[in-house]
mmCIF file of C-alpha atoms in Angstrom:
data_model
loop_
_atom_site.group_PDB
_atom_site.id
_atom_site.type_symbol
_atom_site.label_atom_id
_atom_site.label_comp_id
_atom_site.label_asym_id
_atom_site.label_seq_id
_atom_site.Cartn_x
_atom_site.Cartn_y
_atom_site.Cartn_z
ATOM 1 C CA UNK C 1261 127.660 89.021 93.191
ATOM 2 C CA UNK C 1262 126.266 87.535 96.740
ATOM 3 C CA UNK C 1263 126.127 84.076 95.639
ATOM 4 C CA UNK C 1264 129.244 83.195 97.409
ATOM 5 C CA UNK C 1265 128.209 85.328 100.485
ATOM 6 C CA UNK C 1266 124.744 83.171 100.346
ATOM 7 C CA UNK C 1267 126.472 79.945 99.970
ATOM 8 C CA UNK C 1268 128.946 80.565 102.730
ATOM 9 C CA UNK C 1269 126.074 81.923 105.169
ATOM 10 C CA UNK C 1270 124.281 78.571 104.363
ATOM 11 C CA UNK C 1271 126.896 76.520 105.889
ATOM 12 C CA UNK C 1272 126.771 78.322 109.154
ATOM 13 C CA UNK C 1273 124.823 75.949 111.893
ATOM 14 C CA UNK C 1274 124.131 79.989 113.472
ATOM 15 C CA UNK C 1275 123.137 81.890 110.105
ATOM 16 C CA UNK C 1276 121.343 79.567 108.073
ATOM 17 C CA UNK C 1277 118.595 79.167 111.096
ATOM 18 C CA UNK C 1278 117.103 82.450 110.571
ATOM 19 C CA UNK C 1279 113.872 82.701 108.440
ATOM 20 C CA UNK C 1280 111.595 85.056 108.405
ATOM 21 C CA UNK C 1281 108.116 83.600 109.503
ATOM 22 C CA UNK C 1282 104.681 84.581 107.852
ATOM 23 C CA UNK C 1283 103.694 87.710 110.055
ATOM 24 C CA UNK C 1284 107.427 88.987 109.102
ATOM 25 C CA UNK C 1285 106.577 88.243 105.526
ATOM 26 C CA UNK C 1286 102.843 90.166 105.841
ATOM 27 C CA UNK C 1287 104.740 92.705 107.261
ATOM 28 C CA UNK C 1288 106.720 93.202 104.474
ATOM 29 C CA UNK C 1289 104.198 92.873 102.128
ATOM 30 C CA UNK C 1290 101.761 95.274 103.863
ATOM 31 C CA UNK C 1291 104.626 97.958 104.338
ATOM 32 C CA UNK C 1292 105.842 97.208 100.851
ATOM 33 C CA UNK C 1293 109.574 96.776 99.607
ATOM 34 C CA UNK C 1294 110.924 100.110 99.539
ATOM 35 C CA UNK C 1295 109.336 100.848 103.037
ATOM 36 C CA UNK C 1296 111.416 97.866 104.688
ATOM 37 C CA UNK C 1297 114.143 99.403 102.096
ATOM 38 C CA UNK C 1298 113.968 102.914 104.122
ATOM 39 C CA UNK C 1299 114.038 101.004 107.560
ATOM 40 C CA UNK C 1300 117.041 99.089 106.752
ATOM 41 C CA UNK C 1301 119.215 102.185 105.678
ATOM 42 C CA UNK C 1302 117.752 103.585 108.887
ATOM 43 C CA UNK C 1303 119.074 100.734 111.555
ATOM 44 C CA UNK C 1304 121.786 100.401 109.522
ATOM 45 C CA UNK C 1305 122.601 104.160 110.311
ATOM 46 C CA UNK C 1306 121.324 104.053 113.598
ATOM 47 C CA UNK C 1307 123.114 100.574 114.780
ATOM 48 C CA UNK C 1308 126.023 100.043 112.790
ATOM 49 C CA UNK C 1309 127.209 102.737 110.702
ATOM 50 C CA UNK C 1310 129.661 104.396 113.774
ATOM 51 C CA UNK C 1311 132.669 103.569 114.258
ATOM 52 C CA UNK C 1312 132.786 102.792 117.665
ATOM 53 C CA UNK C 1313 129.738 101.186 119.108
ATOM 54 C CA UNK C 1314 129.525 100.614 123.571
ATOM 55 C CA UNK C 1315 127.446 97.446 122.637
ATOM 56 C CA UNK C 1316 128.853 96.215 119.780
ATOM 57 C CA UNK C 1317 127.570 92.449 119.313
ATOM 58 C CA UNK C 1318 124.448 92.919 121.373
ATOM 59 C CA UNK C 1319 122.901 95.945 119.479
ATOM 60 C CA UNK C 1320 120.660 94.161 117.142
ATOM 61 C CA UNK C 1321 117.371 92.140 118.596
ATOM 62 C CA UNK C 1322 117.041 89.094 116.848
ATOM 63 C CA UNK C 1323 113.607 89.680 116.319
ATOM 64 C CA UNK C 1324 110.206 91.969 116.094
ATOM 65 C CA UNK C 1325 111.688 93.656 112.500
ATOM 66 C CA UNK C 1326 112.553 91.499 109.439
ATOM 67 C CA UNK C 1327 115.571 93.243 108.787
ATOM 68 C CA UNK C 1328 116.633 92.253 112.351
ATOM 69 C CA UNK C 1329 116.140 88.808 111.206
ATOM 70 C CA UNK C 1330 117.716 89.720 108.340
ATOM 71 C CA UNK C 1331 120.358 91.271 109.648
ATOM 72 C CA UNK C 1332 121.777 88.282 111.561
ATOM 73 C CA UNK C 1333 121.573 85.856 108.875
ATOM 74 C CA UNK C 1334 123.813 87.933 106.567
ATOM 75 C CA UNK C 1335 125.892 88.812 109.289
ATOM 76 C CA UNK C 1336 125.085 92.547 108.954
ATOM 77 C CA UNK C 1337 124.073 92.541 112.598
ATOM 78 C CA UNK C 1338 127.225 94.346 114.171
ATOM 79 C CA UNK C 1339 130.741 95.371 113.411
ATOM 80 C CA UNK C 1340 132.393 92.349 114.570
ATOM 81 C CA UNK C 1341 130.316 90.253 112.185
ATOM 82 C CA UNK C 1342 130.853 93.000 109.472
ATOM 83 C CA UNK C 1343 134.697 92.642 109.882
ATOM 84 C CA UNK C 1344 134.986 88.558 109.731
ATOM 85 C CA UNK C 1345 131.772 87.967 107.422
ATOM 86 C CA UNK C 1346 132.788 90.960 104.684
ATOM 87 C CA UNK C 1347 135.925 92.167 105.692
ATOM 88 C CA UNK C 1348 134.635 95.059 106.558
ATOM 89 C CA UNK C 1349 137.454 97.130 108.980
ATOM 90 C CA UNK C 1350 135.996 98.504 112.257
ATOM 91 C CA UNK C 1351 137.289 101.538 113.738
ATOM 92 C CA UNK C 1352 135.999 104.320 110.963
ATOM 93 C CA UNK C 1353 132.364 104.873 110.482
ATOM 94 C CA UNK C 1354 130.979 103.143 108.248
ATOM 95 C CA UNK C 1355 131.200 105.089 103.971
ATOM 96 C CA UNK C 1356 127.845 105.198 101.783
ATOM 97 C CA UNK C 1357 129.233 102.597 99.732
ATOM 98 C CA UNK C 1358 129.442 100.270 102.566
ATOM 99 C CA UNK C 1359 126.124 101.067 103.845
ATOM 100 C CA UNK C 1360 124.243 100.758 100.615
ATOM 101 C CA UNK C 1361 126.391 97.262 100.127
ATOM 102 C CA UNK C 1362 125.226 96.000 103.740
ATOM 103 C CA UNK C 1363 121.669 97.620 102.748
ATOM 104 C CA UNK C 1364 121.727 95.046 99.227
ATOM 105 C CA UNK C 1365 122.450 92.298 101.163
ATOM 106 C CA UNK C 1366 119.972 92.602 103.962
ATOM 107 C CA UNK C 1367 117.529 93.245 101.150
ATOM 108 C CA UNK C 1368 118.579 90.521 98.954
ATOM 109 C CA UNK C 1369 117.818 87.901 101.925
ATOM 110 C CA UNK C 1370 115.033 89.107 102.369
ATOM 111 C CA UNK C 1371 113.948 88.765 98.482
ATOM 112 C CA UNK C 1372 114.754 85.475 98.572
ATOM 113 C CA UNK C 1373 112.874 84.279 101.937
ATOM 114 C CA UNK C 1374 109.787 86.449 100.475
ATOM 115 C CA UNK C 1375 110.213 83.760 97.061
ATOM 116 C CA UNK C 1376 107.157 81.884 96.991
ATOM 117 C CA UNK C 1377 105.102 83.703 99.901
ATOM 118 C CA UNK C 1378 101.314 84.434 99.229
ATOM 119 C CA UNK C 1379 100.444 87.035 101.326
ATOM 120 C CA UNK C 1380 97.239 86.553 103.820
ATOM 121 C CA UNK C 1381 94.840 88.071 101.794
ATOM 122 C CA UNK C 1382 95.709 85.789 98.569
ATOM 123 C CA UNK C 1383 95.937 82.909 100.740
ATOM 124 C CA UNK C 1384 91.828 83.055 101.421
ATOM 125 C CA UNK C 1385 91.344 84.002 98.275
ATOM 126 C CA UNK C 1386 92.460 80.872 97.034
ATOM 127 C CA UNK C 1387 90.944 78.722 99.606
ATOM 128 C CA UNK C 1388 87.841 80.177 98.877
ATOM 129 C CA UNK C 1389 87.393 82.067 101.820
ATOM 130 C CA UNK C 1390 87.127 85.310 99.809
ATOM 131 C CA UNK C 1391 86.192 86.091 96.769
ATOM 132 C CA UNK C 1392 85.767 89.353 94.706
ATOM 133 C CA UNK C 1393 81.978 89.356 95.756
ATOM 134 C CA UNK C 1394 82.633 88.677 99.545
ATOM 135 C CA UNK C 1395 81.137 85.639 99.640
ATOM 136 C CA UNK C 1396 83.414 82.173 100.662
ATOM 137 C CA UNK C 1397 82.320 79.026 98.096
ATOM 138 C CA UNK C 1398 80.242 77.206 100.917
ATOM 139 C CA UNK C 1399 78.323 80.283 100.993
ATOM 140 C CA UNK C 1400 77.627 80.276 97.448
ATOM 141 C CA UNK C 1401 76.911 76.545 97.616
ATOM 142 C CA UNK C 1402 74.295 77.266 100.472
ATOM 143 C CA UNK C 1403 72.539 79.649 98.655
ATOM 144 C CA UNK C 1404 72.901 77.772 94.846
ATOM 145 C CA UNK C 1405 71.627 74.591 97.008
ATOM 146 C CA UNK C 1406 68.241 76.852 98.614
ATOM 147 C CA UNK C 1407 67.413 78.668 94.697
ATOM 148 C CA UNK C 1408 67.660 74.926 93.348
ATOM 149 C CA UNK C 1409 65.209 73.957 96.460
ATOM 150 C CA UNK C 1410 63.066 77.033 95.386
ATOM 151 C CA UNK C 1411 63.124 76.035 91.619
ATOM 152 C CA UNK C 1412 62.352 72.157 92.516
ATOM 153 C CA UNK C 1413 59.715 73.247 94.444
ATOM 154 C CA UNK C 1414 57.929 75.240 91.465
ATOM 155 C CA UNK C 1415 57.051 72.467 89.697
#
């Protein structure tokens, strides 16, 4: 269903230069899905949804909040977007089925950027900075290398 949406938001020079970096991605993971879920029908309600918004155009940072991010690469950022990107009408407040439809996409970007991301904690995991007894490899090495001294030394 967003494939073409995707596709067309790749080709835009201004769109497809929004990625979420890693500390948006631990965010995400340390909130959890459905957390960023709830804050994206929330600023969507909150920045968006009327039908007549002062600061329509500048009412979305373009950072500090993956869905802000988010946001502007799907072009859910304001109405004006809204209008030319998904044909969305201004001029009424936005209907639930348009919000939850603007709430899929956002989501849905961010589902894909979060493809392939190992969150901090699995990241030194596998480097062998922490494993499930606390202790990093060189540590184990050190102390492998001193019980091997010890044993040596027995004989």
């Amino acid at each position: 269903m967003y494939e073409d949406l995707f596709e067309r938001l790749s080709r835009s020079k201004f769109r497809s230069r929004f990625h979420l970096k890693d500390k948006d991605k631990q965010y995400v993971v340390d909130k959890g899905i459905e957390t960023i879920r709830e804050h994206a029908k929330d600023l969507i309600n909150k920045k968006i949804a009327a039908a007549f918004i002062a600061n329509d155009g500048k009412q979305t940072p373009t950072k500090g909040h993956p869905v802000f991010i988010a946001q502007h690469a799907t072009a859910c950022c304001c109405r004006g977007c809204l209008e030319k990107w998904h044909h969305i009408k201004p001029g009424n407040e936005l209907t639930d089925q348009e919000k939850q439809y603007v709430v899929e996409v956002i989501m849905k970007w961010i589902d894909k950027e979060m493809e392939g991301y190992v969150d901090q904690e699995k990241k030194e995991e596998l480097a062998g900075q922490k494993k499930k007894d606390g202790r990093s490899d060189r540590e184990k090495k050190e102390e492998y290398e001193q019980l091997k001294f010890d044993f040596d030394n027995l004989h």
